[in-house]
Coordinates of C-alpha atoms in Angstrom, one line a residue:
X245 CA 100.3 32.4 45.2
X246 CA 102.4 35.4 44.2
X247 CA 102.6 38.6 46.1
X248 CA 103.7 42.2 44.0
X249 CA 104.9 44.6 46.7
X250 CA 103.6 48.1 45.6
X251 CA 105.7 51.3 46.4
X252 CA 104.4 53.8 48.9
X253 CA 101.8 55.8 47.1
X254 CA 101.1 59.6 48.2
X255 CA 98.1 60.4 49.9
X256 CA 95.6 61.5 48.1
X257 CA 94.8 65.6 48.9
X258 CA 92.0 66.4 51.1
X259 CA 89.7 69.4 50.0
X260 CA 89.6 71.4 53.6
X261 CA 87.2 74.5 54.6
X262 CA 90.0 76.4 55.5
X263 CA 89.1 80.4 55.3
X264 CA 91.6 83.5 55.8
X265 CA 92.5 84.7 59.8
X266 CA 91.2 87.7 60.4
X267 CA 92.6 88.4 64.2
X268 CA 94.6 86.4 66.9
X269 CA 91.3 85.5 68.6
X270 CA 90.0 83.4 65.5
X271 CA 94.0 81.9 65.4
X272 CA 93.7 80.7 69.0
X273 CA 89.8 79.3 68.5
X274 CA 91.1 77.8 65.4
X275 CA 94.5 76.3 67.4
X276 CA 92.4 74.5 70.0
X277 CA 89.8 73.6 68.1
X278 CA 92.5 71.2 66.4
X279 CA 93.6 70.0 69.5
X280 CA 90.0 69.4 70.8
X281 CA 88.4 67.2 68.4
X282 CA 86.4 65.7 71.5
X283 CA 84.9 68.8 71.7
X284 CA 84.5 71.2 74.9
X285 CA 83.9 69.8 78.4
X286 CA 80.6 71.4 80.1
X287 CA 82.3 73.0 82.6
X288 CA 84.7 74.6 79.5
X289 CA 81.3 75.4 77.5
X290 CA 80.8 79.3 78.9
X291 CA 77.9 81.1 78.0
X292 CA 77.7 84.7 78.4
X293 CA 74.5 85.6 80.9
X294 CA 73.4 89.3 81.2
X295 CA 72.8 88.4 85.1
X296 CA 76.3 88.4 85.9
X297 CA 78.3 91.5 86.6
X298 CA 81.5 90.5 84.6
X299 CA 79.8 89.0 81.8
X300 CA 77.9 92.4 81.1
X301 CA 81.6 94.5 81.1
X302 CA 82.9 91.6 78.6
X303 CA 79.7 91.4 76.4
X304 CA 80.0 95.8 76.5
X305 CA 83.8 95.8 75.5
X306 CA 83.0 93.8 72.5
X307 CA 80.2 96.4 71.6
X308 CA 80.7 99.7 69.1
X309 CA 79.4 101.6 71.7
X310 CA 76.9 103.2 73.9
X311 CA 74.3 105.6 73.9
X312 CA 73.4 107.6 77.1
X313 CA 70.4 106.2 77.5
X314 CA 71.8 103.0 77.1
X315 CA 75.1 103.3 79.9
X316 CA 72.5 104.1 82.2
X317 CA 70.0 101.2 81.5
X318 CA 73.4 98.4 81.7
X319 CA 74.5 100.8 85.1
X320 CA 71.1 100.3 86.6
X321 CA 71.3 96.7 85.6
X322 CA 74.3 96.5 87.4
X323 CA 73.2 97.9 90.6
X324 CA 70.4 95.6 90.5
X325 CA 72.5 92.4 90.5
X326 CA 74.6 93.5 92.8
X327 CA 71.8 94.2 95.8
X328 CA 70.1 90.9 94.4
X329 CA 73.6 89.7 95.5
X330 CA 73.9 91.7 99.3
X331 CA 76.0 94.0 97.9
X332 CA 74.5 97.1 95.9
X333 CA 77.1 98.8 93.7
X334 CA 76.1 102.6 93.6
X335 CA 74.5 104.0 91.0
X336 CA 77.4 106.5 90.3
X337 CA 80.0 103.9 90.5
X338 CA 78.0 101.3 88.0
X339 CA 77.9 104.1 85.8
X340 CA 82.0 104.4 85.8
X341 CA 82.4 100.2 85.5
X342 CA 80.2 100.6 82.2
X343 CA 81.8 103.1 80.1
X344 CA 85.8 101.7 81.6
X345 CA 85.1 99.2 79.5
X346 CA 85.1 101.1 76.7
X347 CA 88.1 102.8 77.3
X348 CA 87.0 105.6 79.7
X349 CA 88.5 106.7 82.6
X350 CA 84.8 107.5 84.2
X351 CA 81.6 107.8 83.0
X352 CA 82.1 112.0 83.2
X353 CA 84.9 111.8 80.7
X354 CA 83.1 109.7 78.7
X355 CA 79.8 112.3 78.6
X356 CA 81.9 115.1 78.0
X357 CA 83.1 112.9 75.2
X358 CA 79.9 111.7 73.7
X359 CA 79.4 112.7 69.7
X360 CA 76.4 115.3 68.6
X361 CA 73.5 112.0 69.0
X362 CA 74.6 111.0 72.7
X363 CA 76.9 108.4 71.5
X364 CA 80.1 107.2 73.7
X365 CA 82.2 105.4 71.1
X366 CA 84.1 102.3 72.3
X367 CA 87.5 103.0 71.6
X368 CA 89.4 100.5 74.2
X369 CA 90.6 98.4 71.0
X370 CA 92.5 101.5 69.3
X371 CA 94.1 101.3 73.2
X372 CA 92.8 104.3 74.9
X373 CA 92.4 104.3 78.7
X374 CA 91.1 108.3 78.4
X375 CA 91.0 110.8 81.5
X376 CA 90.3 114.6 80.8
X377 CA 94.2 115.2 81.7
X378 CA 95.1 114.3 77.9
X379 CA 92.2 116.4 76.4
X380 CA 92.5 119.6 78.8
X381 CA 95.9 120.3 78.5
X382 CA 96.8 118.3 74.9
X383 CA 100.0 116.8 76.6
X384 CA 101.7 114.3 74.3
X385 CA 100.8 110.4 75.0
X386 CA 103.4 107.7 74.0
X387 CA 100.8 105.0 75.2
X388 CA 97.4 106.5 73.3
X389 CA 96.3 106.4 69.8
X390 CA 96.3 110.2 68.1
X391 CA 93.5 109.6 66.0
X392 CA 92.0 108.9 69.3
X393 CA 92.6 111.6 70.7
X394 CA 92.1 113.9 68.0
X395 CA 88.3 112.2 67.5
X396 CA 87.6 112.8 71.5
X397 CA 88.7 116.3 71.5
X398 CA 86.4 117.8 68.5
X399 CA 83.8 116.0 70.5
X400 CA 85.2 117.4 74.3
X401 CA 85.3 121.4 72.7
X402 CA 82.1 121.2 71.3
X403 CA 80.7 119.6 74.5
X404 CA 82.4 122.5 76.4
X405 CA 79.9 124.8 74.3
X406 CA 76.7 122.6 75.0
X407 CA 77.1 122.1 78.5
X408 CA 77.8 125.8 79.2
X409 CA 74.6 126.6 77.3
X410 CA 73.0 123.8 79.6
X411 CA 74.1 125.2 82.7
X412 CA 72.7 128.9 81.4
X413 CA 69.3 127.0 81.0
X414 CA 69.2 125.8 84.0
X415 CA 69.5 128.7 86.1
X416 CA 66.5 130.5 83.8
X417 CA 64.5 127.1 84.9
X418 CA 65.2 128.2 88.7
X419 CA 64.8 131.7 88.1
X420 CA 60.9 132.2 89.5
X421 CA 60.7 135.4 87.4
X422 CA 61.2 133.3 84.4
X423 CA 58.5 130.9 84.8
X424 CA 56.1 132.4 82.1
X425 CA 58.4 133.5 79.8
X426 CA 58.3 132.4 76.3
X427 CA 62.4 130.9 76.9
X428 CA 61.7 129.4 79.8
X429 CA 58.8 127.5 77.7
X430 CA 61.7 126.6 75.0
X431 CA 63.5 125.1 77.9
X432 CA 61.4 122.8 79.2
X433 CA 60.0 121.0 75.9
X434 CA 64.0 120.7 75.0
X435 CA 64.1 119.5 78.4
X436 CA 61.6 116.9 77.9
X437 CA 63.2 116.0 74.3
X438 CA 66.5 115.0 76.0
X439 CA 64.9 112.5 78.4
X440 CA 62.9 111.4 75.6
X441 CA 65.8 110.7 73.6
X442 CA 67.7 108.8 76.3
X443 CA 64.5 107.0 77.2
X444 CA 64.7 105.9 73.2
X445 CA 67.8 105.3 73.2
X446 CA 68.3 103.2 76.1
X447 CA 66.0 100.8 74.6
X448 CA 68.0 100.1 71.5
X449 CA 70.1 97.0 71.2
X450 CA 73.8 97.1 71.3
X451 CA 75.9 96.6 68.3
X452 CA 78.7 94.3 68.5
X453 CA 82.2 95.4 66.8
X454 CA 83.4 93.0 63.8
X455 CA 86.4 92.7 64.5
X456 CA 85.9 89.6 66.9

């Protein structure tokens, strides 16, 4: 019997489903998926659960945003789980823990930075951990985004304007004398309008950013 020893033969190429990385988070899925062909343990396999207080802040910082309506709904969901749990979290305070994690310092910078429809942009990717400090007195920031800021203060001036005319409504609306007056009619249907709106809008589902 004769035996021909063949040279080592290249391998043959492989077609792969390789696709472009978009962001560091799809480089480190796509890192340990390679090093985890046995898959994920169940105790590794974590699914976000909107009853949990810390999954709700992660699942909001990956959102685009909130409206008013809809802070309030995820701030009252917040309270709930935590007297559910012994512990309520105040209303006020809930309200501050949903718009941090989009980048606000507290959820009264974050109205008086909402856009004309009642929106409060996320804008914790661009970096920006906003207090009223920046926006009152425009002092320079090394550590926040100018586009940022530039976006937050048309919206801060003209919600300046609003919220003075607000406050002049609402002193008409305690003013006995003005009960039957044709303005203090206008007032109260607006009145009504806005808590319609934020009713509305709290109903709406978030949108998630795509840069994820």
């Amino acid at each position: 019997m004769e035996i021909t020893v063949l040279p080592p033969q290249p391998d043959e190429p492989q077609i792969t489903a390789r696709f472009a990385i978009q962001s560091l988070g799809e480089h480190a899925a796509g890192f340990l998926a390679a090093n985890n062909l046995q898959g994920w343990p169940d105790d590794h396999d974590y699914v976000l659960r909107n009853d949990r207080i810390g999954d709700i802040l992660l699942m909001l910082s990956a959102t685009t945003g909130l409206y008013v309506g809809q802070a309030k709904r995820f701030a009252w969901l917040i309270s709930k789980i935590s007297a559910e749990a012994g512990a309520k979290i105040p209303r006020r305070v809930s309200l501050d823990m949903a718009v941090k994690a989009l980048g606000y310092f507290s959820y009264d910078v974050a109205y008086k930075c909402r856009s004309v429809d009642d929106f409060i942009q996320n804008f914790w990717p661009q970096g920006s951990a906003m207090g009223l400090q920046s926006l009152e007195s425009l002092a320079p920031r090394t550590n926040a985004n100018q586009r940022v800021i530039n976006i937050l203060l048309h919206h801060y001036q003209r919600n300046q304007e609003m919220d003075r005319q607000f406050n002049r409504e609402a002193l008409i609306l305690k003013d006995a004398s003005m009960k039957n007056t044709r303005e203090y009619k206008r007032i109260k249907i607006l009145k009504r309008q806005i808590a319609e709106k934020e009713r509305v809008d709290s109903r709406r589902p978030v949108e998630y950013r795509q840069d994820l």
